[in-house]
CSV table of N, CA, C and O in Angstrom, one decimal:
chain,number,residue,atom,x,y,z
N,1,MET,N,9.0,-31.3,-23.2
N,1,MET,CA,8.7,-29.6,-22.9
N,1,MET,C,8.3,-29.4,-21.2
N,1,MET,O,7.1,-29.7,-21.0
N,2,LEU,N,8.9,-28.3,-20.7
N,2,LEU,CA,8.5,-27.6,-20.0
N,2,LEU,C,7.7,-26.6,-20.1
N,2,LEU,O,8.4,-25.4,-20.8
N,3,THR,N,6.6,-25.8,-19.1
N,3,THR,CA,6.1,-24.4,-19.4
N,3,THR,C,5.9,-24.2,-17.6
N,3,THR,O,5.8,-25.0,-17.4
N,4,LEU,N,6.3,-22.9,-17.5
N,4,LEU,CA,5.8,-22.6,-16.3
N,4,LEU,C,4.2,-22.0,-15.6
N,4,LEU,O,3.5,-21.4,-16.7
N,5,HIS,N,3.4,-22.9,-14.9
N,5,HIS,CA,2.4,-22.4,-14.8
N,5,HIS,C,2.1,-21.1,-13.9
N,5,HIS,O,1.3,-20.5,-14.2
N,6,HIS,N,2.6,-21.3,-12.5
N,6,HIS,CA,2.7,-20.1,-12.0
N,6,HIS,C,3.6,-20.0,-11.0
N,6,HIS,O,5.0,-20.9,-10.9
N,7,VAL,N,3.9,-18.6,-10.6
N,7,VAL,CA,5.0,-18.2,-9.5
N,7,VAL,C,4.0,-18.4,-8.0
N,7,VAL,O,3.3,-17.4,-8.0
N,8,GLN,N,4.5,-18.9,-6.7
N,8,GLN,CA,3.9,-18.8,-5.5
N,8,GLN,C,4.3,-17.3,-4.6
N,8,GLN,O,6.1,-17.8,-4.7
N,9,VAL,N,4.0,-16.8,-4.3
N,9,VAL,CA,4.5,-15.9,-3.2
N,9,VAL,C,4.0,-15.6,-2.1
N,9,VAL,O,2.8,-16.1,-1.9
N,10,SER,N,4.8,-15.5,-1.2
N,10,SER,CA,4.2,-15.4,0.2
N,10,SER,C,3.8,-14.3,1.2
N,10,SER,O,4.2,-12.8,0.1
N,11,MET,N,3.0,-14.4,1.8
N,11,MET,CA,2.1,-12.9,2.3
N,11,MET,C,1.6,-13.2,3.4
N,11,MET,O,1.5,-14.4,4.0
N,12,PRO,N,1.1,-12.5,4.4
N,12,PRO,CA,0.8,-12.7,5.6
N,12,PRO,C,-0.8,-12.8,6.2
N,12,PRO,O,-1.3,-12.5,5.0
N,13,GLU,N,-1.2,-13.3,6.6
N,13,GLU,CA,-2.8,-13.6,6.9
N,13,GLU,C,-3.5,-12.4,6.9
N,13,GLU,O,-2.9,-11.6,7.4
N,14,GLY,N,-5.0,-12.6,6.6
N,14,GLY,CA,-5.5,-11.6,6.2
N,14,GLY,C,-5.4,-10.2,5.5
N,14,GLY,O,-6.2,-9.3,5.6
N,15,ARG,N,-4.2,-10.1,4.7
N,15,ARG,CA,-3.9,-8.8,3.7
N,15,ARG,C,-4.2,-9.0,2.5
N,15,ARG,O,-3.7,-8.5,2.0
N,16,GLU,N,-5.3,-9.6,2.1
N,16,GLU,CA,-5.9,-9.8,0.5
N,16,GLU,C,-5.8,-8.6,0.1
N,16,GLU,O,-5.6,-8.5,-1.1
N,17,ASP,N,-6.5,-7.7,0.7
N,17,ASP,CA,-6.8,-6.3,0.4
N,17,ASP,C,-5.5,-5.6,-0.4
N,17,ASP,O,-5.5,-4.9,-1.1
N,18,ASP,N,-4.6,-5.6,0.8
N,18,ASP,CA,-2.7,-5.0,0.1
N,18,ASP,C,-2.3,-5.9,-0.9
N,18,ASP,O,-2.1,-5.2,-1.8
N,19,ALA,N,-2.6,-7.4,-1.2
N,19,ALA,CA,-2.2,-7.6,-2.1
N,19,ALA,C,-2.8,-7.0,-3.5
N,19,ALA,O,-2.2,-7.5,-4.7
N,20,ARG,N,-4.4,-7.3,-3.4
N,20,ARG,CA,-4.9,-6.5,-4.5
N,20,ARG,C,-4.8,-5.4,-5.1
N,20,ARG,O,-4.2,-5.0,-6.2
N,21,ARG,N,-4.2,-4.3,-3.9
N,21,ARG,CA,-4.0,-3.2,-4.3
N,21,ARG,C,-2.4,-3.2,-4.9
N,21,ARG,O,-2.2,-2.6,-6.1
N,22,PHE,N,-2.0,-4.1,-5.1
N,22,PHE,CA,0.1,-4.1,-5.7
N,22,PHE,C,-0.8,-4.8,-6.9
N,22,PHE,O,-0.5,-4.2,-8.0
N,23,TYR,N,-1.1,-5.9,-6.4
N,23,TYR,CA,-1.2,-7.2,-8.0
N,23,TYR,C,-1.9,-6.7,-9.1
N,23,TYR,O,-2.0,-6.6,-10.1
N,24,ARG,N,-3.2,-6.5,-8.5
N,24,ARG,CA,-4.4,-6.0,-9.5
N,24,ARG,C,-4.1,-4.4,-9.3
N,24,ARG,O,-4.3,-4.1,-11.1
N,25,ASP,N,-4.4,-3.8,-8.9
N,25,ASP,CA,-4.5,-2.0,-9.0
N,25,ASP,C,-3.2,-1.7,-9.6
N,25,ASP,O,-3.2,-1.0,-10.7
N,26,ALA,N,-2.0,-1.8,-9.0
N,26,ALA,CA,-1.1,-1.3,-9.7
N,26,ALA,C,-0.1,-2.3,-10.8
N,26,ALA,O,0.0,-1.7,-11.6
N,27,LEU,N,0.1,-3.4,-10.6
N,27,LEU,CA,0.6,-4.2,-11.6
N,27,LEU,C,-0.6,-4.2,-13.0
N,27,LEU,O,0.1,-4.4,-14.1
N,28,GLY,N,-1.6,-4.5,-12.4
N,28,GLY,CA,-2.5,-4.5,-13.8
N,28,GLY,C,-3.2,-5.9,-13.9
N,28,GLY,O,-3.4,-6.3,-14.9
N,29,LEU,N,-2.5,-6.8,-12.8
N,29,LEU,CA,-3.1,-8.4,-13.0
N,29,LEU,C,-4.3,-8.3,-12.9
N,29,LEU,O,-5.6,-7.9,-12.2
N,30,ASP,N,-5.3,-9.7,-13.6
N,30,ASP,CA,-6.5,-9.9,-13.1
N,30,ASP,C,-6.6,-10.9,-12.1
N,30,ASP,O,-5.9,-11.7,-12.0
N,31,GLU,N,-7.4,-10.8,-11.2
N,31,GLU,CA,-7.6,-11.6,-10.2
N,31,GLU,C,-8.5,-12.5,-10.3
N,31,GLU,O,-9.5,-12.5,-11.1
N,32,VAL,N,-8.5,-14.0,-9.9
N,32,VAL,CA,-8.9,-15.0,-10.3
N,32,VAL,C,-9.4,-15.8,-9.3
N,32,VAL,O,-8.7,-15.6,-8.2
N,33,ALA,N,-10.4,-16.2,-9.1
N,33,ALA,CA,-11.1,-16.9,-7.8
N,33,ALA,C,-10.3,-18.6,-8.3
N,33,ALA,O,-9.6,-19.0,-8.8
N,34,LYS,N,-9.7,-18.4,-6.6
N,34,LYS,CA,-9.1,-19.7,-6.0
N,34,LYS,C,-10.3,-20.9,-6.0
N,34,LYS,O,-11.2,-20.9,-5.9
N,35,PRO,N,-9.6,-22.1,-6.7
N,35,PRO,CA,-10.8,-23.2,-6.7
N,35,PRO,C,-10.9,-23.8,-5.3
N,35,PRO,O,-10.1,-23.9,-4.6
N,36,GLY,N,-12.4,-24.4,-5.2
N,36,GLY,CA,-12.5,-25.3,-4.0
N,36,GLY,C,-11.7,-24.9,-2.8
N,36,GLY,O,-11.7,-24.4,-2.2
N,37,VAL,N,-11.2,-25.9,-2.1
N,37,VAL,CA,-10.9,-25.8,-0.8
N,37,VAL,C,-9.7,-25.2,-0.9
N,37,VAL,O,-9.5,-24.5,0.4
N,38,LEU,N,-8.9,-24.9,-1.9
N,38,LEU,CA,-7.6,-23.8,-1.5
N,38,LEU,C,-8.4,-22.3,-1.6
N,38,LEU,O,-7.5,-21.6,-0.8
N,39,ALA,N,-9.5,-22.2,-1.8
N,39,ALA,CA,-10.0,-20.7,-1.4
N,39,ALA,C,-10.2,-20.3,0.1
N,39,ALA,O,-9.8,-19.2,0.7
N,40,GLN,N,-10.2,-21.8,0.7
N,40,GLN,CA,-10.4,-22.0,2.8
N,40,GLN,C,-9.3,-21.3,3.0
N,40,GLN,O,-8.9,-20.8,4.2
N,41,ARG,N,-7.9,-21.5,1.9
N,41,ARG,CA,-6.8,-21.2,3.0
N,41,ARG,C,-6.2,-19.7,3.0
N,41,ARG,O,-5.3,-19.3,3.2
N,42,GLY,N,-7.3,-19.0,2.3
N,42,GLY,CA,-6.8,-17.2,2.0
N,42,GLY,C,-5.7,-17.2,1.0
N,42,GLY,O,-5.6,-18.0,0.3
N,43,GLY,N,-5.3,-16.0,0.9
N,43,GLY,CA,-4.3,-15.9,-0.6
N,43,GLY,C,-5.3,-15.0,-1.6
N,43,GLY,O,-6.2,-14.8,-1.4
N,44,ALA,N,-4.7,-15.2,-2.6
N,44,ALA,CA,-5.4,-14.5,-3.8
N,44,ALA,C,-4.4,-15.2,-5.2
N,44,ALA,O,-3.4,-15.2,-4.8
N,45,TRP,N,-5.0,-15.5,-6.3
N,45,TRP,CA,-4.4,-15.6,-7.4
N,45,TRP,C,-4.5,-14.3,-8.3
N,45,TRP,O,-6.0,-14.0,-8.6
N,46,PHE,N,-3.7,-14.2,-8.9
N,46,PHE,CA,-3.7,-13.1,-10.2
N,46,PHE,C,-3.1,-13.8,-11.7
N,46,PHE,O,-2.2,-14.5,-11.6
N,47,ARG,N,-3.8,-13.1,-12.8
N,47,ARG,CA,-3.2,-13.8,-14.1
N,47,ARG,C,-3.1,-12.4,-15.0
N,47,ARG,O,-3.8,-11.4,-14.7
N,48,ALA,N,-2.1,-12.4,-16.0
N,48,ALA,CA,-2.3,-12.0,-17.0
N,48,ALA,C,-2.8,-12.8,-18.4
N,48,ALA,O,-2.4,-13.9,-18.6
N,49,PHE,N,-2.9,-12.0,-19.2
N,49,PHE,CA,-3.4,-12.7,-20.4
N,49,PHE,C,-2.6,-12.1,-21.6
N,49,PHE,O,-2.5,-11.0,-21.7
N,50,ALA,N,-2.2,-13.1,-22.6
N,50,ALA,CA,-2.3,-12.5,-23.8
N,50,ALA,C,-3.3,-12.0,-24.7
N,50,ALA,O,-4.3,-12.3,-24.4
N,51,ASP,N,-3.0,-11.4,-25.7
N,51,ASP,CA,-3.9,-10.9,-26.9
N,51,ASP,C,-4.8,-12.0,-27.3
N,51,ASP,O,-5.9,-11.7,-27.1
N,52,ASP,N,-4.3,-13.2,-27.4
N,52,ASP,CA,-5.3,-14.5,-27.9
N,52,ASP,C,-6.0,-15.1,-26.7
N,52,ASP,O,-6.8,-16.2,-26.8
N,53,GLY,N,-5.9,-14.4,-25.6
N,53,GLY,CA,-6.4,-15.0,-24.7
N,53,GLY,C,-6.0,-16.3,-23.4
N,53,GLY,O,-6.5,-16.5,-22.6
N,54,ALA,N,-4.6,-16.3,-24.0
N,54,ALA,CA,-3.9,-17.7,-23.4
N,54,ALA,C,-3.4,-16.6,-22.0
N,54,ALA,O,-3.1,-15.7,-21.8
N,55,VAL,N,-3.1,-17.8,-20.9
N,55,VAL,CA,-2.7,-17.3,-19.6
N,55,VAL,C,-1.4,-17.2,-19.9
N,55,VAL,O,-0.5,-17.9,-20.3
N,56,ALA,N,-0.5,-15.6,-19.8
N,56,ALA,CA,0.9,-15.3,-19.8
N,56,ALA,C,1.5,-15.4,-18.7
N,56,ALA,O,2.8,-15.8,-18.8
N,57,ALA,N,0.7,-15.0,-17.8
N,57,ALA,CA,1.5,-14.7,-16.2
N,57,ALA,C,0.6,-15.5,-15.2
N,57,ALA,O,-0.8,-15.0,-15.3
N,58,GLU,N,1.0,-16.2,-14.1
N,58,GLU,CA,0.2,-16.3,-13.3
N,58,GLU,C,1.0,-16.4,-12.0
N,58,GLU,O,2.1,-16.8,-11.6
N,59,ILE,N,0.5,-15.4,-11.0
N,59,ILE,CA,1.1,-15.4,-9.6
N,59,ILE,C,0.1,-16.1,-8.4
N,59,ILE,O,-0.7,-14.9,-8.2
N,60,HIS,N,0.6,-16.5,-7.5
N,60,HIS,CA,-0.2,-17.1,-6.4
N,60,HIS,C,0.5,-16.4,-5.3
N,60,HIS,O,1.3,-16.4,-5.1
N,61,LEU,N,-0.5,-16.0,-4.3
N,61,LEU,CA,-0.3,-15.6,-3.4
N,61,LEU,C,-1.0,-16.5,-1.9
N,61,LEU,O,-1.8,-16.2,-1.6
N,62,GLY,N,0.2,-17.1,-1.3
N,62,GLY,CA,0.0,-18.2,-0.1
N,62,GLY,C,0.0,-17.3,1.1
N,62,GLY,O,0.9,-16.8,1.1
N,63,ILE,N,-0.6,-17.8,2.2
N,63,ILE,CA,-0.4,-17.3,3.5
N,63,ILE,C,0.6,-18.1,4.0
N,63,ILE,O,1.0,-19.4,3.8
N,64,ASP,N,1.6,-17.5,4.5
N,64,ASP,CA,2.6,-18.2,5.2
N,64,ASP,C,2.8,-17.5,6.8
N,64,ASP,O,3.1,-16.1,7.0
N,65,GLU,N,2.7,-18.3,7.9
N,65,GLU,CA,3.1,-17.7,8.9
N,65,GLU,C,3.8,-18.4,10.0
N,65,GLU,O,4.3,-19.4,9.8
N,66,PRO,N,4.9,-18.2,10.2
N,66,PRO,CA,5.4,-16.7,10.4
N,66,PRO,C,5.9,-16.2,8.9
N,66,PRO,O,6.4,-17.0,8.4
N,67,PHE,N,5.3,-15.0,8.7
N,67,PHE,CA,5.4,-14.4,7.4
N,67,PHE,C,6.7,-13.6,7.2
N,67,PHE,O,7.2,-13.0,8.2
N,68,VAL,N,7.8,-14.1,6.4
N,68,VAL,CA,8.9,-13.0,6.0
N,68,VAL,C,9.0,-12.7,4.6
N,68,VAL,O,9.0,-14.0,3.7
N,69,PRO,N,9.3,-11.6,4.1
N,69,PRO,CA,9.1,-11.3,2.7
N,69,PRO,C,10.2,-11.8,2.0
N,69,PRO,O,11.3,-12.1,2.6
N,70,ALA,N,10.1,-12.2,0.7
N,70,ALA,CA,11.3,-12.7,-0.1
N,70,ALA,C,12.1,-11.2,-0.3
N,70,ALA,O,11.6,-10.6,-1.2
N,71,LYS,N,13.6,-11.5,-0.3
N,71,LYS,CA,14.5,-10.0,-0.4
N,71,LYS,C,15.1,-10.4,-1.6
N,71,LYS,O,15.3,-9.3,-2.2
N,72,LYS,N,15.2,-11.5,-1.8
N,72,LYS,CA,16.2,-11.8,-3.5
N,72,LYS,C,15.6,-12.2,-4.4
N,72,LYS,O,15.3,-11.9,-5.7
N,73,ALA,N,14.2,-13.1,-3.7
N,73,ALA,CA,13.8,-14.4,-4.8
N,73,ALA,C,12.5,-13.6,-5.2
N,73,ALA,O,12.0,-12.7,-4.4
N,74,HIS,N,12.1,-13.6,-6.5
N,74,HIS,CA,11.2,-12.8,-6.9
N,74,HIS,C,10.8,-13.1,-8.3
N,74,HIS,O,11.4,-13.9,-9.3
N,75,PRO,N,9.3,-12.9,-8.7
N,75,PRO,CA,8.9,-13.1,-10.1
N,75,PRO,C,9.3,-12.0,-10.8
N,75,PRO,O,9.8,-10.7,-10.4
N,76,ALA,N,9.9,-12.4,-12.2
N,76,ALA,CA,9.9,-11.4,-13.1
N,76,ALA,C,9.0,-11.5,-14.4
N,76,ALA,O,8.6,-12.4,-15.1
N,77,LEU,N,8.4,-10.0,-14.7
N,77,LEU,CA,7.5,-10.0,-15.8
N,77,LEU,C,8.0,-8.9,-16.5
N,77,LEU,O,8.7,-8.2,-16.6
N,78,VAL,N,7.6,-9.5,-18.0
N,78,VAL,CA,7.8,-8.9,-18.7
N,78,VAL,C,7.2,-7.9,-19.5
N,78,VAL,O,5.8,-8.8,-19.8
N,79,VAL,N,7.2,-6.6,-20.1
N,79,VAL,CA,6.5,-6.1,-21.1
N,79,VAL,C,7.1,-6.0,-22.3
N,79,VAL,O,8.0,-5.8,-22.4
N,80,GLU,N,6.0,-5.4,-23.1
N,80,GLU,CA,6.5,-5.2,-24.6
N,80,GLU,C,7.4,-3.9,-25.0
N,80,GLU,O,8.2,-4.0,-26.1
N,81,SER,N,7.4,-3.2,-24.4
N,81,SER,CA,8.2,-2.2,-25.0
N,81,SER,C,8.7,-1.5,-23.7
N,81,SER,O,8.5,-1.4,-22.3
N,82,THR,N,10.0,-0.2,-24.0
N,82,THR,CA,10.5,0.7,-23.1
N,82,THR,C,9.5,1.5,-22.5
N,82,THR,O,9.3,2.0,-21.4
N,83,ALA,N,8.3,2.0,-23.3
N,83,ALA,CA,7.3,2.9,-23.3
N,83,ALA,C,6.7,2.5,-22.1
N,83,ALA,O,6.2,2.8,-21.4
N,84,ALA,N,6.2,0.8,-22.3
N,84,ALA,CA,5.3,0.3,-21.3
N,84,ALA,C,6.1,0.0,-20.1
N,84,ALA,O,5.3,-0.1,-19.2
N,85,LEU,N,7.2,-0.2,-20.3
N,85,LEU,CA,8.3,-0.1,-18.8
N,85,LEU,C,7.9,0.9,-18.0
N,85,LEU,O,7.4,1.2,-16.6
N,86,GLY,N,8.1,2.2,-18.4
N,86,GLY,CA,7.7,3.1,-18.3
N,86,GLY,C,6.6,3.8,-17.3
N,86,GLY,O,6.3,4.3,-16.6
N,87,ALA,N,5.9,3.9,-18.4
N,87,ALA,CA,4.3,3.7,-17.9
N,87,ALA,C,4.1,2.6,-16.6
N,87,ALA,O,3.1,3.1,-15.8
N,88,LEU,N,4.2,1.5,-16.5
N,88,LEU,CA,3.9,0.4,-15.6
N,88,LEU,C,5.0,1.1,-14.5
N,88,LEU,O,4.2,1.0,-13.3
N,89,ALA,N,6.0,1.7,-14.0
N,89,ALA,CA,6.6,2.2,-13.4
N,89,ALA,C,6.0,3.5,-12.7
N,89,ALA,O,5.9,3.4,-11.5
N,90,ALA,N,5.5,4.5,-13.6
N,90,ALA,CA,4.9,5.3,-13.0
N,90,ALA,C,3.6,4.9,-12.1
N,90,ALA,O,3.0,5.3,-11.1
N,91,ARG,N,2.5,3.9,-12.9
N,91,ARG,CA,1.3,3.4,-12.4
N,91,ARG,C,1.8,3.0,-11.0
N,91,ARG,O,0.8,2.8,-9.8
N,92,ILE,N,3.0,2.2,-10.9
N,92,ILE,CA,3.0,1.9,-9.5
N,92,ILE,C,3.6,2.2,-8.3
N,92,ILE,O,3.1,2.4,-7.5
N,93,GLU,N,4.3,3.8,-8.6
N,93,GLU,CA,4.5,4.6,-8.1
N,93,GLU,C,3.1,5.6,-7.7
N,93,GLU,O,3.1,5.9,-6.5
N,94,ASP,N,2.3,5.5,-8.6
N,94,ASP,CA,1.1,6.6,-8.3
N,94,ASP,C,0.0,5.6,-7.1
N,94,ASP,O,-0.4,6.5,-6.5
N,95,ALA,N,0.5,4.5,-7.4
N,95,ALA,CA,-0.5,3.7,-6.5
N,95,ALA,C,0.5,3.4,-5.0
N,95,ALA,O,-0.2,2.8,-4.1
N,96,GLY,N,1.5,4.4,-4.9
N,96,GLY,CA,2.3,4.1,-3.6
N,96,GLY,C,3.1,3.4,-3.4
N,96,GLY,O,3.7,3.3,-1.9
N,97,PHE,N,3.6,2.6,-4.3
N,97,PHE,CA,5.1,1.6,-4.1
N,97,PHE,C,6.0,2.2,-4.5
N,97,PHE,O,5.8,2.9,-5.8
N,98,ASP,N,7.1,1.9,-4.2
N,98,ASP,CA,8.6,2.5,-4.4
N,98,ASP,C,9.2,1.3,-5.7
N,98,ASP,O,9.0,0.2,-6.1
N,99,VAL,N,9.7,2.3,-6.7
N,99,VAL,CA,10.3,1.8,-7.8
N,99,VAL,C,11.8,2.1,-7.8
N,99,VAL,O,12.0,3.2,-7.7
N,100,ASN,N,12.4,1.0,-8.1
N,100,ASN,CA,13.7,0.9,-8.0
N,100,ASN,C,14.5,1.1,-9.4
N,100,ASN,O,14.7,-0.5,-10.0
N,101,TRP,N,15.2,1.8,-10.0
N,101,TRP,CA,16.1,1.5,-11.4
N,101,TRP,C,17.2,1.7,-11.1
N,101,TRP,O,18.2,1.5,-12.4
N,102,ALA,N,17.9,1.1,-10.1
N,102,ALA,CA,19.3,0.9,-9.9
N,102,ALA,C,20.1,-0.2,-10.9
N,102,ALA,O,21.2,0.2,-11.3
N,103,GLU,N,19.2,-1.1,-11.0
N,103,GLU,CA,19.7,-2.1,-11.9
N,103,GLU,C,19.2,-2.1,-13.4
N,103,GLU,O,19.0,-3.2,-14.3
N,104,ARG,N,18.8,-1.0,-13.7
N,104,ARG,CA,18.2,-0.6,-15.3
N,104,ARG,C,18.9,-1.6,-16.2
N,104,ARG,O,18.0,-2.2,-16.9
N,105,HIS,N,20.2,-1.2,-16.4
N,105,HIS,CA,21.0,-1.7,-17.6
N,105,HIS,C,22.0,-2.7,-17.1
N,105,HIS,O,23.2,-2.7,-17.7
N,106,THR,N,21.6,-3.6,-16.1
N,106,THR,CA,22.6,-4.4,-15.7
N,106,THR,C,22.3,-5.9,-16.2
N,106,THR,O,23.4,-6.6,-15.9
N,107,LEU,N,21.1,-6.3,-17.2
N,107,LEU,CA,20.9,-7.4,-17.7
N,107,LEU,C,21.0,-7.4,-19.0
N,107,LEU,O,20.2,-6.4,-19.7
N,108,ASP,N,22.0,-7.9,-19.8
N,108,ASP,CA,22.1,-7.8,-21.3
N,108,ASP,C,21.3,-7.9,-22.2
N,108,ASP,O,20.5,-8.6,-21.7
N,109,GLY,N,20.4,-6.9,-22.9
N,109,GLY,CA,19.3,-7.2,-23.9
N,109,GLY,C,17.9,-6.7,-23.3
N,109,GLY,O,17.1,-6.9,-23.5
N,110,TYR,N,18.4,-6.0,-22.0
N,110,TYR,CA,17.2,-5.4,-21.2
N,110,TYR,C,17.0,-4.5,-20.4
N,110,TYR,O,17.9,-4.2,-19.9
N,111,GLU,N,16.0,-4.0,-20.3
N,111,GLU,CA,16.0,-2.9,-19.7
N,111,GLU,C,15.1,-3.5,-18.5
N,111,GLU,O,13.9,-3.3,-18.7
N,112,ARG,N,15.2,-2.8,-17.3
N,112,ARG,CA,14.2,-3.1,-16.3
N,112,ARG,C,14.4,-2.3,-14.9
N,112,ARG,O,14.9,-1.2,-14.6
N,113,PHE,N,13.4,-2.9,-13.9
N,113,PHE,CA,13.3,-1.9,-12.6
N,113,PHE,C,12.9,-2.9,-11.4
N,113,PHE,O,12.1,-4.1,-12.0
N,114,HIS,N,13.0,-2.9,-10.6
N,114,HIS,CA,12.7,-3.5,-9.1
N,114,HIS,C,11.5,-2.8,-8.4
N,114,HIS,O,11.8,-1.6,-8.2
N,115,CYS,N,10.8,-3.6,-7.7
N,115,CYS,CA,9.8,-2.9,-6.8
N,115,CYS,C,9.4,-4.1,-5.9
N,115,CYS,O,10.0,-4.9,-5.9
N,116,ARG,N,8.9,-3.6,-4.5
N,116,ARG,CA,8.3,-4.3,-3.5
N,116,ARG,C,7.1,-4.4,-3.7
N,116,ARG,O,6.2,-3.0,-3.6
N,117,ASP,N,6.2,-5.7,-3.1
N,117,ASP,CA,5.0,-5.7,-3.0
N,117,ASP,C,4.7,-4.7,-1.8
N,117,ASP,O,5.3,-4.7,-1.0
N,118,ALA,N,3.2,-4.7,-1.6
N,118,ALA,CA,2.7,-4.5,-0.2
N,118,ALA,C,3.4,-5.4,1.1
N,118,ALA,O,3.3,-4.8,2.3
N,119,PHE,N,3.9,-6.6,1.0
N,119,PHE,CA,4.6,-7.0,1.9
N,119,PHE,C,5.9,-7.1,1.7
N,119,PHE,O,6.7,-7.9,2.9
N,120,GLY,N,6.5,-6.6,1.1
N,120,GLY,CA,8.1,-6.4,1.0
N,120,GLY,C,8.7,-7.6,0.2
N,120,GLY,O,10.0,-7.4,-0.2
N,121,ASN,N,7.9,-8.0,-0.6
N,121,ASN,CA,8.7,-9.4,-1.5
N,121,ASN,C,9.0,-8.4,-2.9
N,121,ASN,O,8.0,-7.4,-3.5
N,122,ARG,N,10.2,-8.9,-3.5
N,122,ARG,CA,10.5,-8.2,-4.7
N,122,ARG,C,9.7,-8.5,-6.0
N,122,ARG,O,9.5,-9.5,-6.2
N,123,VAL,N,9.9,-7.8,-6.7
N,123,VAL,CA,9.2,-8.3,-8.3
N,123,VAL,C,10.0,-7.4,-9.0
N,123,VAL,O,10.0,-6.2,-8.8
N,124,GLU,N,10.1,-8.1,-10.1
N,124,GLU,CA,11.1,-7.2,-11.5
N,124,GLU,C,10.1,-7.3,-12.4
N,124,GLU,O,9.4,-8.2,-12.8
N,125,VAL,N,10.3,-6.2,-12.9
N,125,VAL,CA,9.6,-5.8,-14.4
N,125,VAL,C,10.9,-5.5,-15.5
N,125,VAL,O,11.4,-4.7,-15.4
N,126,LEU,N,10.6,-6.4,-16.8
N,126,LEU,CA,11.5,-5.8,-17.3
N,126,LEU,C,11.1,-6.1,-19.2
N,126,LEU,O,9.9,-6.6,-19.4
N,127,THR,N,12.1,-5.5,-20.0
N,127,THR,CA,11.6,-5.6,-21.6
N,127,THR,C,12.8,-5.5,-22.1
N,127,THR,O,13.8,-5.2,-22.1
N,128,PRO,N,12.7,-6.3,-23.5
N,128,PRO,CA,13.9,-6.4,-24.1
N,128,PRO,C,14.2,-4.9,-24.5
N,128,PRO,O,13.3,-4.2,-25.1
N,129,GLU,N,15.7,-4.5,-24.9
N,129,GLU,CA,16.3,-3.5,-25.2
N,129,GLU,C,16.2,-3.4,-26.8
N,129,GLU,O,16.0,-4.6,-27.4
N,130,PRO,N,15.6,-2.2,-27.3
N,130,PRO,CA,15.6,-2.0,-29.0
N,130,PRO,C,17.0,-2.0,-29.2
N,130,PRO,O,17.5,-2.1,-28.6
């Protein structure tokens, strides 16, 4: 059996505070310390935890020079309800990031939106339709 440990997303050097503003403050993920020698490389790691304390999602932001944002490739995060989807979209917008609902009902069985992090990387947030 395979499970997903994390998704790596690129960012430019020295912009960890911008990463925190999107992934921690807007998305609501918890920042976790990078271990050992990996901390010296820059970037930042973020996690979401399930109700039982297990890691539910993990996104690692690593330095990539020259940096080019991912226009199509993206992590997709699941929330529990359409109400939570709308609330998260509002939180992201309140933090100053654009939310795009153009593909809201284009994935069978899900409602979703896309947004871009502080570096222009695409992020999808979705929920199963009731």
